[in-house]
Amino acid sequence: MTPDDFSFLAQMVRRRAGLVLTEKKLHLIESRLSTVMRRFGFRSTDALVKELRHGRETLARAVTEVLTTNESSFFRDRAAFEAFRERVLPRLIEARAETKRLRIWSAACAAGQEAYSIAMLLDDLKLQAQGWSIDLIATDLSAEMIARSEEGLYSHFEVQRGLAIRRLVAHFSQEGGSWRIHENLRRMVSFHQFNLLDSYGWLDDLDAVFCRNVLIYFDQKTKASVLDKIAEMLTPDGALVLGNSEAVTGLSTAFVPVDRAPNTYAKTKTIAQRLAS
Ligand SMILES: C[S@@+](CC[C@H](N)C(=O)[O-])C[C@H]1O[C@@H](n2cnc3c(N)ncnc32)[C@H](O)[C@@H]1O
């Protein structure tokens, strides 16, 4: 790929999805682009970029999606999920005892493992049987990832990563060499295609937001803007859970880290202390 074509591609992906491409990863980028080239019938990256320069929307979308990293696993970073189960959820349930309503967002859900991990924790508590209304919303930029999430079908390798055998047995059925998530968990989650650069208006009143392992791909300005928009949508006593290599330092003053809850943030010191206690 010529430096000029790379620069065009990098700018396009940054504008469309906030993703930062570096020339160090050119080999990986070219290999990912090859699947789009096959799909759209291009023989060279030159031809592909030429068509992108003409502003072909379906192609631009496909290229952006294929350049995202969709790596995920069930209960990824166990300590963060343990903290959510032991500290955040009990406090939220106590605080929402009157309304009996919980609204949780998995903001870059990849193939759905994160959302289904949260669904499993909620299912353990049998809240719906006690009259609770649970909104578990999961979104991703990639239409392909949303389709996979909705399908809820995982390979043996995918369920082996992070999922305890008892959860595999309780929540999945084997289909050939794959594992399908049970319908009751499927129905707990509503999946939507959504770009984190867009407006969050429909995502108001959230009690918890999982925005994990996606900020790492954004530039500083985009990270800060996403964090600020999440803060606006989060209830005053809500919690934000980031990925292991993500933090709010230097990006947002809207969040306070919660002690003894890895990767977890509250909106005020008081709430952070309550969650830590
Ligand atoms: C590495 S995965 C993280 C999955 C999961 N949150 C986890 O921690 O395991 C990153 C996901 O972010 C999505 N993504 C990238 N840019 C995005 C954007 N601008 N808006 C929404 N999702 C985006 C990708 O499609 C990908 O599925």
Tab-separated table of C-alpha atoms and ligand atoms in Angstrom:
chain	number	residue	atom	x	y	z
A	1	MET	CA	0.000	0.000	0.000
A	2	THR	CA	1.372	3.429	-0.841
A	3	PRO	CA	1.921	5.882	2.058
A	4	ASP	CA	-0.732	8.079	0.494
A	5	ASP	CA	-3.300	5.263	0.416
A	6	PHE	CA	-2.432	4.303	3.994
A	7	SER	CA	-2.917	7.865	5.140
A	8	PHE	CA	-6.305	8.056	3.376
A	9	LEU	CA	-7.407	4.774	4.964
A	10	ALA	CA	-6.190	5.799	8.431
A	11	GLN	CA	-8.067	9.099	8.227
A	12	MET	CA	-11.234	7.416	7.030
A	13	VAL	CA	-11.243	4.840	9.840
A	14	ARG	CA	-10.453	7.497	12.426
A	15	ARG	CA	-13.289	9.697	11.237
A	16	ARG	CA	-15.801	6.850	11.025
A	17	ALA	CA	-14.967	4.882	14.183
A	18	GLY	CA	-12.297	6.752	16.181
A	19	LEU	CA	-9.797	3.963	15.486
A	20	VAL	CA	-6.112	4.780	15.236
A	21	LEU	CA	-4.190	2.803	12.622
A	22	THR	CA	-0.416	2.750	12.752
A	23	GLU	CA	1.918	1.810	9.927
A	24	LYS	CA	3.627	-0.630	12.288
A	25	LYS	CA	0.538	-2.817	11.848
A	26	LEU	CA	0.488	-2.571	8.059
A	27	HIS	CA	0.887	-6.306	7.615
A	28	LEU	CA	-2.119	-7.040	9.855
A	29	ILE	CA	-4.147	-4.289	8.173
A	30	GLU	CA	-3.435	-5.669	4.698
A	31	SER	CA	-4.298	-9.172	5.776
A	32	ARG	CA	-7.636	-7.998	7.226
A	33	LEU	CA	-8.387	-5.980	4.100
A	34	SER	CA	-7.907	-9.083	1.958
A	35	THR	CA	-11.245	-10.513	3.188
A	36	VAL	CA	-13.083	-7.346	2.067
A	37	MET	CA	-11.187	-7.403	-1.227
A	38	ARG	CA	-12.358	-10.959	-1.893
A	39	ARG	CA	-15.924	-10.079	-0.903
A	40	PHE	CA	-16.113	-7.002	-3.142
A	41	GLY	CA	-13.983	-8.465	-5.958
A	42	PHE	CA	-10.897	-6.212	-5.783
A	43	ARG	CA	-7.542	-7.580	-6.930
A	44	SER	CA	-5.338	-5.013	-5.202
A	45	THR	CA	-5.425	-2.604	-2.259
A	46	ASP	CA	-4.793	0.182	-4.814
A	47	ALA	CA	-8.118	-0.613	-6.501
A	48	LEU	CA	-9.862	-0.900	-3.144
A	49	VAL	CA	-8.627	2.471	-1.893
A	50	LYS	CA	-9.435	4.098	-5.244
A	51	GLU	CA	-13.051	2.973	-4.840
A	52	LEU	CA	-13.075	4.185	-1.213
A	53	ARG	CA	-11.924	7.581	-2.428
A	54	HIS	CA	-15.074	7.649	-4.570
A	55	GLY	CA	-17.054	7.418	-1.348
A	56	ARG	CA	-18.698	3.979	-1.697
A	57	GLU	CA	-20.553	3.713	1.613
A	58	THR	CA	-21.039	-0.084	1.862
A	59	LEU	CA	-17.370	-0.596	1.127
A	60	ALA	CA	-16.258	2.042	3.641
A	61	ARG	CA	-18.422	0.390	6.289
A	62	ALA	CA	-17.072	-3.077	5.529
A	63	VAL	CA	-13.468	-1.827	5.596
A	64	THR	CA	-14.004	-0.047	8.936
A	65	GLU	CA	-15.600	-3.115	10.484
A	66	VAL	CA	-12.910	-5.478	9.297
A	67	LEU	CA	-10.225	-3.256	10.826
A	68	THR	CA	-11.696	-3.564	14.323
A	69	THR	CA	-10.343	-6.126	16.772
A	70	ASN	CA	-13.143	-8.359	18.014
A	71	GLU	CA	-11.191	-10.385	20.540
A	72	SER	CA	-13.275	-11.245	23.632
A	73	SER	CA	-14.045	-14.011	26.092
A	74	PHE	CA	-16.566	-14.866	28.776
A	75	PHE	CA	-15.820	-13.211	32.145
A	76	ARG	CA	-12.745	-11.577	30.589
A	77	ASP	CA	-10.587	-10.261	33.456
A	78	ARG	CA	-12.257	-12.331	36.154
A	79	ALA	CA	-11.446	-9.878	38.975
A	80	ALA	CA	-13.519	-7.108	37.377
A	81	PHE	CA	-16.548	-9.416	37.062
A	82	GLU	CA	-16.059	-10.671	40.630
A	83	ALA	CA	-16.040	-7.066	41.849
A	84	PHE	CA	-19.175	-6.356	39.848
A	85	ARG	CA	-20.904	-9.406	41.353
A	86	GLU	CA	-19.726	-8.827	44.920
A	87	ARG	CA	-19.723	-5.047	45.224
A	88	VAL	CA	-21.577	-3.235	42.466
A	89	LEU	CA	-24.610	-5.469	41.922
A	90	PRO	CA	-25.600	-5.824	45.609
A	91	ARG	CA	-25.423	-2.017	46.101
A	92	LEU	CA	-27.477	-1.376	42.971
A	93	ILE	CA	-30.095	-3.943	43.950
A	94	GLU	CA	-30.368	-2.360	47.390
A	95	ALA	CA	-30.677	1.133	45.894
A	96	ARG	CA	-33.293	0.045	43.304
A	97	ALA	CA	-35.433	-2.005	45.741
A	98	GLU	CA	-38.403	0.311	45.133
A	99	THR	CA	-38.303	0.630	41.351
A	100	LYS	CA	-37.032	-2.921	40.798
A	101	ARG	CA	-35.403	-1.803	37.575
A	102	LEU	CA	-31.843	-2.234	36.372
A	103	ARG	CA	-30.349	-0.934	33.143
A	104	ILE	CA	-26.925	-2.139	32.075
A	105	TRP	CA	-24.993	-1.471	28.867
A	106	SER	CA	-22.215	-3.530	27.301
A	107	ALA	CA	-20.822	-0.839	25.011
A	108	ALA	CA	-18.546	-2.782	22.627
A	109	CYS	CA	-19.830	-6.299	23.016
A	110	ALA	CA	-17.942	-8.071	20.181
A	111	ALA	CA	-19.549	-11.531	19.783
A	112	GLY	CA	-21.621	-11.090	22.946
A	113	GLN	CA	-19.451	-12.841	25.528
A	114	GLU	CA	-19.387	-9.804	27.846
A	115	ALA	CA	-23.161	-9.252	27.729
A	116	TYR	CA	-23.881	-12.938	28.297
A	117	SER	CA	-21.421	-13.009	31.212
A	118	ILE	CA	-23.419	-10.172	32.827
A	119	ALA	CA	-26.666	-12.014	31.989
A	120	MET	CA	-25.349	-15.108	33.793
A	121	LEU	CA	-24.592	-13.062	36.922
A	122	LEU	CA	-28.088	-11.561	36.824
A	123	ASP	CA	-29.642	-14.977	36.209
A	124	ASP	CA	-27.903	-16.300	39.362
A	125	LEU	CA	-29.913	-13.755	41.359
A	126	LYS	CA	-33.283	-14.710	39.815
A	127	LEU	CA	-34.297	-11.048	39.852
A	128	GLN	CA	-36.866	-11.363	37.083
A	129	ALA	CA	-38.743	-14.045	39.030
A	130	GLN	CA	-38.992	-11.464	41.826
A	131	GLY	CA	-40.621	-8.919	39.532
A	132	TRP	CA	-37.529	-7.006	38.439
A	133	SER	CA	-37.311	-5.460	35.011
A	134	ILE	CA	-33.826	-5.873	33.537
A	135	ASP	CA	-32.647	-3.923	30.495
A	136	LEU	CA	-29.406	-5.436	29.350
A	137	ILE	CA	-28.350	-3.571	26.215
A	138	ALA	CA	-25.343	-4.669	24.177
A	139	THR	CA	-23.938	-2.753	21.218
A	140	ASP	CA	-21.068	-2.934	18.776
A	141	LEU	CA	-19.960	-1.089	15.661
A	142	SER	CA	-19.786	-4.303	13.707
A	143	ALA	CA	-22.963	-5.696	12.142
A	144	GLU	CA	-21.253	-9.058	11.869
A	145	MET	CA	-20.513	-9.084	15.615
A	146	ILE	CA	-24.114	-8.159	16.426
A	147	ALA	CA	-25.357	-11.010	14.215
A	148	ARG	CA	-22.972	-13.404	15.969
A	149	SER	CA	-24.072	-12.155	19.386
A	150	GLU	CA	-27.709	-12.713	18.527
A	151	GLU	CA	-26.959	-16.168	17.228
A	152	GLY	CA	-25.272	-17.015	20.541
A	153	LEU	CA	-23.271	-19.866	19.049
A	154	TYR	CA	-19.712	-20.343	20.276
A	155	SER	CA	-16.880	-22.686	19.370
A	156	HIS	CA	-15.408	-25.122	21.833
A	157	PHE	CA	-12.350	-22.872	22.074
A	158	GLU	CA	-14.493	-19.807	22.869
A	159	VAL	CA	-16.421	-21.477	25.699
A	160	GLN	CA	-13.237	-22.932	27.135
A	161	ARG	CA	-11.834	-19.454	27.677
A	162	GLY	CA	-13.077	-18.056	30.968
A	163	LEU	CA	-16.252	-20.055	31.376
A	164	ALA	CA	-16.536	-22.388	34.382
A	165	ILE	CA	-17.780	-25.881	33.482
A	166	ARG	CA	-20.813	-25.436	35.718
A	167	ARG	CA	-21.831	-22.347	33.719
A	168	LEU	CA	-21.265	-24.122	30.414
A	169	VAL	CA	-23.511	-26.967	31.551
A	170	ALA	CA	-26.148	-24.644	33.023
A	171	HIS	CA	-26.421	-22.136	30.174
A	172	PHE	CA	-25.373	-23.798	26.889
A	173	SER	CA	-26.473	-26.728	24.727
A	174	GLN	CA	-24.096	-28.546	22.432
A	175	GLU	CA	-24.810	-28.282	18.692
A	176	GLY	CA	-22.319	-30.386	16.758
A	177	GLY	CA	-18.919	-29.035	17.725
A	178	SER	CA	-20.348	-25.708	18.984
A	179	TRP	CA	-22.262	-24.456	22.011
A	180	ARG	CA	-25.466	-22.446	21.873
A	181	ILE	CA	-26.460	-20.114	24.698
A	182	HIS	CA	-29.861	-20.904	26.184
A	183	GLU	CA	-32.864	-18.893	25.064
A	184	ASN	CA	-33.584	-17.436	28.532
A	185	LEU	CA	-30.191	-15.649	28.514
A	186	ARG	CA	-30.570	-14.723	24.834
A	187	ARG	CA	-33.846	-13.035	25.654
A	188	MET	CA	-32.274	-11.054	28.504
A	189	VAL	CA	-30.026	-9.092	26.131
A	190	SER	CA	-31.047	-6.694	23.365
A	191	PHE	CA	-28.304	-6.292	20.776
A	192	HIS	CA	-27.960	-3.243	18.521
A	193	GLN	CA	-25.406	-1.991	16.055
A	194	PHE	CA	-24.103	1.305	17.441
A	195	ASN	CA	-21.061	3.510	16.914
A	196	LEU	CA	-19.580	4.954	20.123
A	197	LEU	CA	-18.898	8.165	18.199
A	198	ASP	CA	-22.649	8.738	17.769
A	199	SER	CA	-25.170	10.343	20.110
A	200	TYR	CA	-26.058	8.425	23.297
A	201	GLY	CA	-29.518	9.948	23.725
A	202	TRP	CA	-31.346	6.594	23.712
A	203	LEU	CA	-29.021	5.190	26.372
A	204	ASP	CA	-30.161	7.276	29.327
A	205	ASP	CA	-30.465	6.247	32.973
A	206	LEU	CA	-27.857	3.505	32.962
A	207	ASP	CA	-26.995	1.815	36.243
A	208	ALA	CA	-23.821	0.207	34.930
A	209	VAL	CA	-21.751	0.523	31.779
A	210	PHE	CA	-19.172	-1.989	30.601
A	211	CYS	CA	-16.935	-0.186	28.110
A	212	ARG	CA	-14.058	-2.588	27.935
A	213	ASN	CA	-11.101	-3.027	25.636
A	214	VAL	CA	-12.308	-0.567	23.042
A	215	LEU	CA	-10.971	2.796	24.324
A	216	ILE	CA	-7.471	1.401	23.745
A	217	TYR	CA	-8.049	1.653	19.989
A	218	PHE	CA	-9.143	5.318	20.100
A	219	ASP	CA	-7.162	8.560	20.097
A	220	GLN	CA	-7.116	10.668	23.293
A	221	LYS	CA	-9.847	13.047	22.138
A	222	THR	CA	-12.227	10.202	21.280
A	223	LYS	CA	-11.496	8.398	24.566
A	224	ALA	CA	-12.291	11.579	26.512
A	225	SER	CA	-15.474	12.238	24.553
A	226	VAL	CA	-16.741	8.642	24.996
A	227	LEU	CA	-16.066	8.798	28.750
A	228	ASP	CA	-17.884	12.127	29.069
A	229	LYS	CA	-20.898	10.841	27.159
A	230	ILE	CA	-21.022	7.716	29.348
A	231	ALA	CA	-20.881	9.894	32.474
A	232	GLU	CA	-23.928	11.812	31.230
A	233	MET	CA	-25.918	8.616	30.712
A	234	LEU	CA	-24.928	6.972	34.002
A	235	THR	CA	-27.187	7.374	37.061
A	236	PRO	CA	-25.533	9.278	39.964
A	237	ASP	CA	-24.852	6.007	41.830
A	238	GLY	CA	-24.035	3.960	38.716
A	239	ALA	CA	-20.738	2.269	37.901
A	240	LEU	CA	-18.435	2.146	34.895
A	241	VAL	CA	-16.261	-0.887	34.204
A	242	LEU	CA	-13.267	-0.459	31.872
A	243	GLY	CA	-10.774	-2.967	30.465
A	244	ASN	CA	-7.565	-4.016	32.228
A	245	SER	CA	-5.313	-1.676	30.290
A	246	GLU	CA	-7.699	1.288	30.316
A	247	ALA	CA	-8.065	4.117	32.827
A	248	VAL	CA	-9.692	7.532	33.090
A	249	THR	CA	-6.552	9.346	34.232
A	250	GLY	CA	-5.866	12.397	32.112
A	251	LEU	CA	-9.052	11.817	30.099
A	252	SER	CA	-12.024	12.561	32.309
A	253	THR	CA	-12.680	14.102	35.683
A	254	ALA	CA	-16.178	12.584	35.782
A	255	PHE	CA	-15.040	9.315	37.364
A	256	VAL	CA	-13.453	8.175	40.611
A	257	PRO	CA	-11.792	4.734	40.835
A	258	VAL	CA	-13.397	2.281	43.257
A	259	ASP	CA	-10.942	0.699	45.703
A	260	ARG	CA	-10.865	-3.094	45.761
A	261	ALA	CA	-12.860	-3.255	42.530
A	262	PRO	CA	-10.420	-3.498	39.617
A	263	ASN	CA	-11.269	-1.382	36.539
A	264	THR	CA	-14.405	-0.035	38.241
A	265	TYR	CA	-15.354	3.645	38.522
A	266	ALA	CA	-18.096	5.663	40.228
A	267	LYS	CA	-19.203	9.227	39.586
A	268	THR	CA	-18.486	10.542	43.065
A	269	LYS	CA	-16.124	9.813	45.947
A	270	THR	CA	-19.068	8.959	48.185
A	271	ILE	CA	-20.405	6.329	45.787
A	272	ALA	CA	-16.886	4.990	45.179
A	273	GLN	CA	-16.469	4.551	48.953
A	274	ARG	CA	-19.875	2.894	49.246
A	275	LEU	CA	-18.993	0.424	46.487
A	276	ALA	CA	-15.589	-0.295	48.037
A	277	SER	CA	-16.913	-0.900	51.558
B	1	LIG	C1	-11.560	-6.051	21.643
B	1	LIG	S1	-13.301	-5.990	21.444
B	1	LIG	C2	-13.834	-5.841	23.116
B	1	LIG	C3	-14.960	-6.773	23.447
B	1	LIG	C4	-15.376	-6.803	24.907
B	1	LIG	N1	-15.814	-5.510	25.364
B	1	LIG	C5	-14.255	-7.298	25.769
B	1	LIG	O1	-13.690	-6.526	26.555
B	1	LIG	O2	-13.922	-8.480	25.666
B	1	LIG	C6	-13.532	-4.338	20.807
B	1	LIG	C7	-14.882	-4.157	20.131
B	1	LIG	O3	-15.094	-2.758	19.948
B	1	LIG	C8	-15.812	-2.578	18.759
B	1	LIG	N2	-15.635	-1.184	18.308
B	1	LIG	C9	-14.549	-0.619	17.762
B	1	LIG	N3	-14.785	0.677	17.471
B	1	LIG	C10	-16.052	0.928	17.848
B	1	LIG	C11	-16.887	2.079	17.783
B	1	LIG	N4	-16.445	3.241	17.279
B	1	LIG	N5	-18.136	1.966	18.247
B	1	LIG	C12	-18.597	0.797	18.760
B	1	LIG	N6	-17.862	-0.323	18.843
B	1	LIG	C13	-16.596	-0.260	18.384
B	1	LIG	C14	-15.244	-3.613	17.808
B	1	LIG	O4	-16.124	-3.912	16.752
B	1	LIG	C15	-14.969	-4.798	18.756
B	1	LIG	O5	-16.001	-5.752	18.707
